Amino acid sequence: MRITVEELLQRYAAGERDFTGIQIDGVEMSEVNLSGIDLSDSDLGEIYMEDINFTGANFRSSRIGQAGLIRCILRDADLSAANLGFAHLSGADLTNAKLVNAYLSGADMVETNLTGADLEGADMKRSIFCNTIMPDGSIRTDNI
């Protein structure tokens, strides 16, 4: 389901948290609190989301489609200075995402694709990495 940023923010402000499977791309959203939001299986590619609070947000991939696992897509997204502490990013596609100075402490990044991601200054203490594809294309199989 395709929605606008304005609709997402209005519905979130009204108390809705489940935005599973939405599609938003090529837009800007910054300095917003979206803690606890469920964006699993969503397509948020190329979105500019600098300095957003996604504490405890769910970006997991949970469904299997005809072509395999349906991933939450955050390809080329700008998440600079975003708070992703304790977020569930298991299976998410963050290929070429910009995570400069992002707070990822305690994030679940099992099977997350970070190929080409910019993690300069990112805080990843206590994050969970298992079968995670790192920026250089290598697979990390442990915790930091």
Short mmCIF file of C-alpha atoms in Angstrom, two decimals:
data_model
loop_
_atom_site.label_atom_id
_atom_site.label_comp_id
_atom_site.label_asym_id
_atom_site.label_seq_id
_atom_site.Cartn_x
_atom_site.Cartn_y
_atom_site.Cartn_z
CA MET A 1 0.00 0.00 0.00
CA ARG A 2 1.48 3.34 -1.05
CA ILE A 3 1.05 6.27 1.38
CA THR A 4 2.47 9.77 1.69
CA VAL A 5 4.76 10.94 4.47
CA GLU A 6 2.02 13.32 5.64
CA GLU A 7 -0.47 10.44 5.92
CA LEU A 8 2.05 8.32 7.83
CA LEU A 9 2.74 11.13 10.32
CA GLN A 10 -0.98 11.88 10.80
CA ARG A 11 -1.83 8.23 11.42
CA TYR A 12 1.14 7.79 13.77
CA ALA A 13 0.11 10.92 15.73
CA ALA A 14 -3.38 9.40 16.04
CA GLY A 15 -1.88 6.33 17.73
CA GLU A 16 -1.47 3.90 14.83
CA ARG A 17 1.81 1.96 14.89
CA ASP A 18 1.31 -0.87 12.35
CA PHE A 19 2.42 0.24 8.89
CA THR A 20 3.40 -3.22 7.64
CA GLY A 21 3.94 -3.42 3.89
CA ILE A 22 3.69 0.30 3.07
CA GLN A 23 5.59 1.92 0.23
CA ILE A 24 7.12 5.40 0.41
CA ASP A 25 10.10 6.46 -1.68
CA GLY A 26 12.02 9.50 -2.77
CA VAL A 27 10.72 11.79 -0.02
CA GLU A 28 12.02 13.64 3.02
CA MET A 29 11.20 13.21 6.68
CA SER A 30 13.49 14.45 9.46
CA GLU A 31 13.55 15.16 13.19
CA VAL A 32 10.43 13.07 13.83
CA ASN A 33 9.64 10.61 16.63
CA LEU A 34 8.47 7.28 15.18
CA SER A 35 9.56 5.08 18.08
CA GLY A 36 7.88 1.68 18.19
CA ILE A 37 6.56 1.91 14.62
CA ASP A 38 6.12 -1.35 12.67
CA LEU A 39 7.47 -0.98 9.13
CA SER A 40 8.11 -4.67 8.52
CA ASP A 41 8.02 -5.76 4.87
CA SER A 42 7.88 -2.09 3.75
CA ASP A 43 9.65 -0.33 0.89
CA LEU A 44 11.26 2.88 2.11
CA GLY A 45 14.02 3.01 -0.50
CA GLU A 46 15.80 6.30 -1.22
CA ILE A 47 13.99 8.13 1.57
CA TYR A 48 15.72 10.94 3.47
CA MET A 49 15.15 10.30 7.19
CA GLU A 50 17.88 12.21 9.00
CA ASP A 51 17.71 12.50 12.81
CA ILE A 52 14.57 10.37 13.22
CA ASN A 53 13.78 8.50 16.42
CA PHE A 54 13.13 4.87 15.45
CA THR A 55 13.83 3.45 18.93
CA GLY A 56 12.42 -0.08 19.08
CA ALA A 57 11.00 0.17 15.56
CA ASN A 58 10.31 -3.02 13.60
CA PHE A 59 11.87 -3.27 10.13
CA ARG A 60 11.88 -7.08 10.05
CA SER A 61 11.20 -9.16 7.02
CA SER A 62 8.56 -11.66 7.94
CA ARG A 63 6.85 -12.97 4.82
CA ILE A 64 7.89 -15.30 2.06
CA GLY A 65 6.73 -14.34 -1.43
CA GLN A 66 7.04 -16.06 -4.77
CA ALA A 67 10.63 -14.84 -5.18
CA GLY A 68 11.67 -15.67 -1.60
CA LEU A 69 11.92 -13.54 1.53
CA ILE A 70 10.15 -10.19 1.29
CA ARG A 71 12.61 -7.72 2.79
CA CYS A 72 12.04 -4.33 4.36
CA ILE A 73 13.76 -2.14 1.79
CA LEU A 74 15.84 0.81 2.96
CA ARG A 75 18.23 0.85 -0.03
CA ASP A 76 19.97 4.20 -0.50
CA ALA A 77 18.04 5.64 2.48
CA ASP A 78 19.68 8.48 4.40
CA LEU A 79 19.40 7.60 8.09
CA SER A 80 22.18 9.92 9.28
CA ALA A 81 21.99 10.60 13.03
CA ALA A 82 18.85 8.42 13.29
CA ASN A 83 18.16 6.69 16.59
CA LEU A 84 17.72 3.01 15.74
CA GLY A 85 18.49 1.80 19.25
CA PHE A 86 16.98 -1.63 19.89
CA ALA A 87 15.33 -1.55 16.46
CA HIS A 88 14.51 -4.86 14.77
CA LEU A 89 16.35 -4.78 11.43
CA SER A 90 16.53 -8.54 10.95
CA GLY A 91 16.49 -9.30 7.22
CA ALA A 92 16.28 -5.63 6.20
CA ASP A 93 18.01 -4.42 3.03
CA LEU A 94 20.15 -1.38 3.86
CA THR A 95 22.29 -1.57 0.72
CA ASN A 96 24.13 1.75 0.22
CA ALA A 97 22.24 3.32 3.13
CA LYS A 98 23.79 6.32 4.85
CA LEU A 99 23.97 5.59 8.59
CA VAL A 100 26.54 8.26 9.51
CA ASN A 101 26.46 8.90 13.28
CA ALA A 102 23.38 6.67 13.63
CA TYR A 103 22.66 5.12 17.02
CA LEU A 104 22.26 1.37 16.47
CA SER A 105 23.06 0.17 19.97
CA GLY A 106 21.17 -3.01 20.81
CA ALA A 107 19.74 -3.29 17.29
CA ASP A 108 18.89 -6.75 15.92
CA MET A 109 20.74 -6.94 12.61
CA VAL A 110 20.54 -10.68 11.97
CA GLU A 111 20.74 -11.33 8.20
CA THR A 112 20.65 -7.58 7.49
CA ASN A 113 22.24 -6.47 4.22
CA LEU A 114 24.59 -3.53 4.83
CA THR A 115 26.51 -3.83 1.55
CA GLY A 116 27.95 -0.42 0.67
CA ALA A 117 26.38 1.22 3.75
CA ASP A 118 28.19 4.21 5.27
CA LEU A 119 28.50 3.47 9.00
CA GLU A 120 31.00 6.23 9.84
CA GLY A 121 30.58 7.20 13.49
CA ALA A 122 27.66 4.78 14.00
CA ASP A 123 27.27 3.38 17.53
CA MET A 124 26.69 -0.37 17.20
CA LYS A 125 27.46 -1.46 20.75
CA ARG A 126 25.46 -4.48 21.90
CA SER A 127 23.97 -4.95 18.42
CA ILE A 128 23.32 -8.50 17.25
CA PHE A 129 25.05 -9.59 14.05
CA CYS A 130 24.56 -13.08 12.67
CA ASN A 131 24.86 -13.75 8.93
CA THR A 132 24.90 -9.98 8.46
CA ILE A 133 26.39 -8.69 5.21
CA MET A 134 28.73 -5.85 6.14
CA PRO A 135 29.64 -2.76 4.04
CA ASP A 136 32.60 -4.50 2.41
CA GLY A 137 30.43 -7.47 1.39
CA SER A 138 31.82 -9.83 4.05
CA ILE A 139 29.47 -11.76 6.31
CA ARG A 140 29.76 -11.21 10.04
CA THR A 141 28.64 -14.12 12.23
CA ASP A 142 29.10 -12.76 15.76
CA ASN A 143 28.05 -10.01 18.15
CA ILE A 144 29.94 -6.76 18.65
#
